[in-house]
Amino acid sequence: MMPSPSAPLGDFSTLFNFLPIGAYRSSSEGVMLRANPALVKLNGYASEAAMLENVNRISSDWYVMPGRRGEFRRRLERDGFVQGFVSEVLRHQGGQHLWVSENAHAVRDAGGQLLYYEGTVEDITEGTLAQLALRQSEEQLRLITSQMPGMVFVVHVTSAGQRSYRFVSSGVRDIYGFGPEDLMRDPLLIARHRHPEDASRIEEDMQKINQGPVELGGEFRIVLPDGQIKWVFRRSCTVSSDADGFLRVGVLLDITERKAAEAALRENEALWKLALESAGDGVWDWNIATGEEFFSSRILAMFGFAEGEITHLAEALDNRTHPDDVAQMLADRQAHFDGHTPVYRNEHRVRCKDGSWKWVLSRGMVIARDAAGAPLRMVGTHTDITELKQAEAQQRLLEAQLRESQKMEAIGTLAGGVAHDFNNLLAAILGNLALAREDVGPDHLAQESLQEISRAAIRARQLVQQILTFSRRQTQAMQLQPLTPLLLEALGLLRSLLPAGVRMDTRLPEASLLVLADATQVQQVLINLCTNAWQALEGRPGDIFVALEARQVDAAQALQLGDLPPGAYACLSVTDDGPGMSAETRRRLFEPFFTTKPPGAGTGLGLAVVHGIVKAHRGAIAVHSRPGAGTRFDIYLPLAGETGTLQPERAPAPEAPVSEASGRHVVYIDDYEALVFLVGRLLRKQGFRVSTFESGEAALDWLRTHDEPVDLVVTDQNMPGLSGVDVARAIRRLRPGQRIAIVSGHVSDELLAEAAAAGVNEVLGKQDSMEALGAAIRQLLEA
């Protein structure tokens, strides 16, 4: 029979009723007999009687975990008591989940017979949930830090310098070889691995910590038990303080490979410039569900903000992203959200506080998703790559300039080669034409036709001369001379050629601006530019302005003009008020055969020739033009005062008197069959004995097998097989005293040096006519 709720409990009834935790008494069969007010309240009942009635009726609903009640009874029956039995239970009234800690013991009579059970029930829900939250937070911290390189730590430092680690990430194992639990058990474990040479510096940092909150960073070495030395980068700061000391958080990164790379790069100054800086990343932590985002102080400083000047929301930086970069940034972000990429990586521009733009490399990873796989949280870094982007842009610009320069050089080489061969054809045409006109006599009906052929061939030869000038393969007559007289002479010719409605104004200095230049070519530059200017007017009235002045070019201007040496230059400017040019036209302006004129209205060689002449004079061209604003060409030629010592010009050789050619034997060598035939015919008409050959090898074979004396050997320089210099060397070995002359369409300093070393008596430029070649040969023989 169950005692009534008011049954006496002996001398402890008052204590039973006023205990702050629940207490009860139950029968040996497990029927609850009494419950104190604290237990009644814990289960949500209004009275003890109401609770006893319901508890004994629905006792199986108390424990959440099945079998928990049976485990409690087994322990109580086995040991006679139960202590600290923690369980999750359901409050009888309301069904809330609670966590309780139970204690119970059996009460027996003097004979050992079980009378009843007594126990206590303590509500530990608040503490248990706090522990669960702490464990969950620690697990989340562990997941976050596992995605970061190196070791992340939280350490408490007392005012006496004693350290105790509150958290150590698993990355410590990669650096030191021991686990997080080892360091948390022995806080001095890291200190034992310090490199002896760095120990004092690290100890100084430890003293700074003892003096108060401080942010520390730096690199130092550690020595592992096997003798291996590693470089470590450390950064830490104080996050809070208490009566006992400071709580600090930090990170250690293994930078051994980077330090090894730096050491290797220092051996090569060029490669050292490519070394990457390892520090400077800013950290962000984005709550995707709420839009809140934590920005580290380094990120804020990266964009010029202080704490509080920008809201910690993802949209704060998204709204400052360059409009051209937003679409790709969102696409890369979504690709990571959808699992298509293991990490998020994107480069974009962000507008700083001062309005400037910075390039950043953003990297991150989703570390939390909901049950459906949607991203909840993402962490990552921002790295300032502005300088790298600027370097890449400069590199692309230099590559474009190099490609343009190589293209012009290739076109020039091609044009020069074609012009050289075409010049040989024209020489044969003009030479045979002269002989034909001589053969038919002055009164022959064919003279008129032959004269027209001659005019056309001469115009073709002038075009070839322009191509050779463009390709910088034309022989130049460089002389030290003032520019103003040359320009005045050319302007006098131009004024008579100006179309109606076109006015020309000039501003030329009276002072002499001395340059080392080919007078004819400089005048050709001015004529071509002015012709280009009035053609740009397209028949409309307009103005052309020609000016000359001295200008001092500094290093920056010299680089913009094409890497000229800084110094003093004469600047020739030709300006028109025509329609101007587009950027595409300016880009192709100096390409040979490029023209915006209709077919038949221009060859496209005028400005290409200007380019070739200016480059040959070690100068530069600047073009200023835009649609609707006219065009100005600035030609920079180095003033003689900046060119160094001038080489004295070779005095012209006195013209040799013409003597009888009879009996003089000339050997002529050229790979062009028409020229060989023509020169042989011409020289024979002038009374020379001539032996002609179409290769150096054939001429050498003849010289080896014939003892016949030769007064002069004339050989072309550019031939397949043996060149003219090669032939000269071989002839010198066969006939040491033989007089030799070389003919070339491009007489360079290099050719003159090689010819002199080979014993050549004279190097001649390609003659304009066969008569000139005959006269040159006679002069050589007389000399």
mmCIF file of N, CA, C and O in Angstrom, residues 649-679:
data_model
loop_
_atom_site.group_PDB
_atom_site.id
_atom_site.type_symbol
_atom_site.label_atom_id
_atom_site.label_comp_id
_atom_site.label_asym_id
_atom_site.label_seq_id
_atom_site.Cartn_x
_atom_site.Cartn_y
_atom_site.Cartn_z
ATOM 1 N N GLU A 649 85.121 62.833 -93.725
ATOM 2 C CA GLU A 649 84.675 62.281 -95.004
ATOM 3 C C GLU A 649 85.881 61.987 -95.891
ATOM 4 O O GLU A 649 86.894 62.667 -95.844
ATOM 5 N N ARG A 650 85.693 60.921 -96.667
ATOM 6 C CA ARG A 650 86.747 60.550 -97.612
ATOM 7 C C ARG A 650 86.776 61.566 -98.748
ATOM 8 O O ARG A 650 85.743 61.870 -99.344
ATOM 9 N N ALA A 651 87.952 62.113 -99.024
ATOM 10 C CA ALA A 651 88.079 63.091 -100.116
ATOM 11 C C ALA A 651 87.810 62.396 -101.436
ATOM 12 O O ALA A 651 88.264 61.276 -101.661
ATOM 13 N N PRO A 652 87.051 63.041 -102.295
ATOM 14 C CA PRO A 652 86.753 62.381 -103.580
ATOM 15 C C PRO A 652 88.031 62.176 -104.386
ATOM 16 O O PRO A 652 88.898 63.035 -104.435
ATOM 17 N N ALA A 653 88.120 61.022 -104.970
ATOM 18 C CA ALA A 653 89.315 60.694 -105.758
ATOM 19 C C ALA A 653 89.338 61.541 -107.025
ATOM 20 O O ALA A 653 88.295 61.792 -107.633
ATOM 21 N N PRO A 654 90.494 62.035 -107.385
ATOM 22 C CA PRO A 654 90.559 62.843 -108.618
ATOM 23 C C PRO A 654 90.135 62.000 -109.812
ATOM 24 O O PRO A 654 90.439 60.816 -109.880
ATOM 25 N N GLU A 655 89.362 62.649 -110.687
ATOM 26 C CA GLU A 655 88.854 61.914 -111.842
ATOM 27 C C GLU A 655 90.017 61.544 -112.758
ATOM 28 O O GLU A 655 90.814 62.380 -113.176
ATOM 29 N N ALA A 656 90.145 60.257 -113.022
ATOM 30 C CA ALA A 656 91.267 59.769 -113.834
ATOM 31 C C ALA A 656 91.026 60.087 -115.296
ATOM 32 O O ALA A 656 89.894 60.018 -115.778
ATOM 33 N N PRO A 657 92.056 60.434 -115.978
ATOM 34 C CA PRO A 657 91.881 60.702 -117.404
ATOM 35 C C PRO A 657 91.528 59.430 -118.150
ATOM 36 O O PRO A 657 91.973 58.342 -117.794
ATOM 37 N N VAL A 658 90.699 59.570 -119.148
ATOM 38 C CA VAL A 658 90.289 58.412 -119.937
ATOM 39 C C VAL A 658 91.413 58.078 -120.930
ATOM 40 O O VAL A 658 91.910 58.933 -121.656
ATOM 41 N N SER A 659 91.817 56.857 -120.949
ATOM 42 C CA SER A 659 92.866 56.416 -121.875
ATOM 43 C C SER A 659 92.309 55.313 -122.765
ATOM 44 O O SER A 659 91.205 54.818 -122.560
ATOM 45 N N GLU A 660 93.098 54.936 -123.702
ATOM 46 C CA GLU A 660 92.679 53.866 -124.590
ATOM 47 C C GLU A 660 92.541 52.581 -123.811
ATOM 48 O O GLU A 660 93.382 52.236 -122.991
ATOM 49 N N ALA A 661 91.432 51.834 -124.048
ATOM 50 C CA ALA A 661 91.180 50.584 -123.325
ATOM 51 C C ALA A 661 91.745 49.384 -124.065
ATOM 52 O O ALA A 661 91.724 48.278 -123.536
ATOM 53 N N SER A 662 92.247 49.618 -125.240
ATOM 54 C CA SER A 662 92.683 48.485 -126.052
ATOM 55 C C SER A 662 93.749 47.682 -125.325
ATOM 56 O O SER A 662 94.714 48.240 -124.788
ATOM 57 N N GLY A 663 93.554 46.380 -125.305
ATOM 58 C CA GLY A 663 94.515 45.488 -124.680
ATOM 59 C C GLY A 663 94.277 45.262 -123.211
ATOM 60 O O GLY A 663 94.878 44.355 -122.627
ATOM 61 N N ARG A 664 93.436 46.060 -122.570
ATOM 62 C CA ARG A 664 93.158 45.861 -121.150
ATOM 63 C C ARG A 664 92.181 44.700 -120.989
ATOM 64 O O ARG A 664 91.133 44.648 -121.643
ATOM 65 N N HIS A 665 92.528 43.751 -120.066
ATOM 66 C CA HIS A 665 91.709 42.538 -119.881
ATOM 67 C C HIS A 665 90.913 42.658 -118.566
ATOM 68 O O HIS A 665 91.492 42.803 -117.496
ATOM 69 N N VAL A 666 89.601 42.572 -118.673
ATOM 70 C CA VAL A 666 88.716 42.668 -117.500
ATOM 71 C C VAL A 666 87.948 41.364 -117.352
ATOM 72 O O VAL A 666 87.388 40.850 -118.330
ATOM 73 N N VAL A 667 87.930 40.820 -116.118
ATOM 74 C CA VAL A 667 87.089 39.657 -115.784
ATOM 75 C C VAL A 667 85.881 40.180 -115.007
ATOM 76 O O VAL A 667 86.042 40.847 -113.984
ATOM 77 N N TYR A 668 84.667 39.918 -115.521
ATOM 78 C CA TYR A 668 83.435 40.400 -114.883
ATOM 79 C C TYR A 668 82.604 39.193 -114.409
ATOM 80 O O TYR A 668 82.359 38.255 -115.188
ATOM 81 N N ILE A 669 82.174 39.251 -113.107
ATOM 82 C CA ILE A 669 81.440 38.122 -112.504
ATOM 83 C C ILE A 669 80.127 38.640 -111.929
ATOM 84 O O ILE A 669 80.112 39.579 -111.132
ATOM 85 N N ASP A 670 79.004 38.028 -112.350
ATOM 86 C CA ASP A 670 77.685 38.385 -111.800
ATOM 87 C C ASP A 670 76.751 37.197 -112.031
ATOM 88 O O ASP A 670 76.822 36.551 -113.089
ATOM 89 N N ASP A 671 75.898 36.919 -111.051
ATOM 90 C CA ASP A 671 75.007 35.761 -111.190
ATOM 91 C C ASP A 671 73.800 36.050 -112.074
ATOM 92 O O ASP A 671 73.049 35.146 -112.423
ATOM 93 N N TYR A 672 73.593 37.328 -112.458
ATOM 94 C CA TYR A 672 72.458 37.683 -113.310
ATOM 95 C C TYR A 672 72.903 37.641 -114.769
ATOM 96 O O TYR A 672 73.718 38.459 -115.215
ATOM 97 N N GLU A 673 72.354 36.691 -115.517
ATOM 98 C CA GLU A 673 72.821 36.417 -116.881
ATOM 99 C C GLU A 673 72.690 37.638 -117.783
ATOM 100 O O GLU A 673 73.604 37.937 -118.577
ATOM 101 N N ALA A 674 71.568 38.380 -117.651
ATOM 102 C CA ALA A 674 71.364 39.533 -118.539
ATOM 103 C C ALA A 674 72.426 40.599 -118.313
ATOM 104 O O ALA A 674 72.914 41.232 -119.266
ATOM 105 N N LEU A 675 72.801 40.823 -117.050
ATOM 106 C CA LEU A 675 73.833 41.811 -116.768
ATOM 107 C C LEU A 675 75.196 41.360 -117.284
ATOM 108 O O LEU A 675 76.000 42.164 -117.782
ATOM 109 N N VAL A 676 75.480 40.065 -117.141
ATOM 110 C CA VAL A 676 76.760 39.552 -117.629
ATOM 111 C C VAL A 676 76.882 39.795 -119.137
ATOM 112 O O VAL A 676 77.904 40.275 -119.646
ATOM 113 N N PHE A 677 75.800 39.477 -119.857
ATOM 114 C CA PHE A 677 75.814 39.689 -121.316
ATOM 115 C C PHE A 677 75.944 41.171 -121.649
ATOM 116 O O PHE A 677 76.722 41.575 -122.515
ATOM 117 N N LEU A 678 75.176 42.027 -120.905
ATOM 118 C CA LEU A 678 75.171 43.452 -121.200
ATOM 119 C C LEU A 678 76.524 44.094 -120.917
ATOM 120 O O LEU A 678 77.064 44.845 -121.733
ATOM 121 N N VAL A 679 77.110 43.801 -119.747
ATOM 122 C CA VAL A 679 78.392 44.410 -119.386
ATOM 123 C C VAL A 679 79.480 43.952 -120.346
ATOM 124 O O VAL A 679 80.347 44.748 -120.777
#
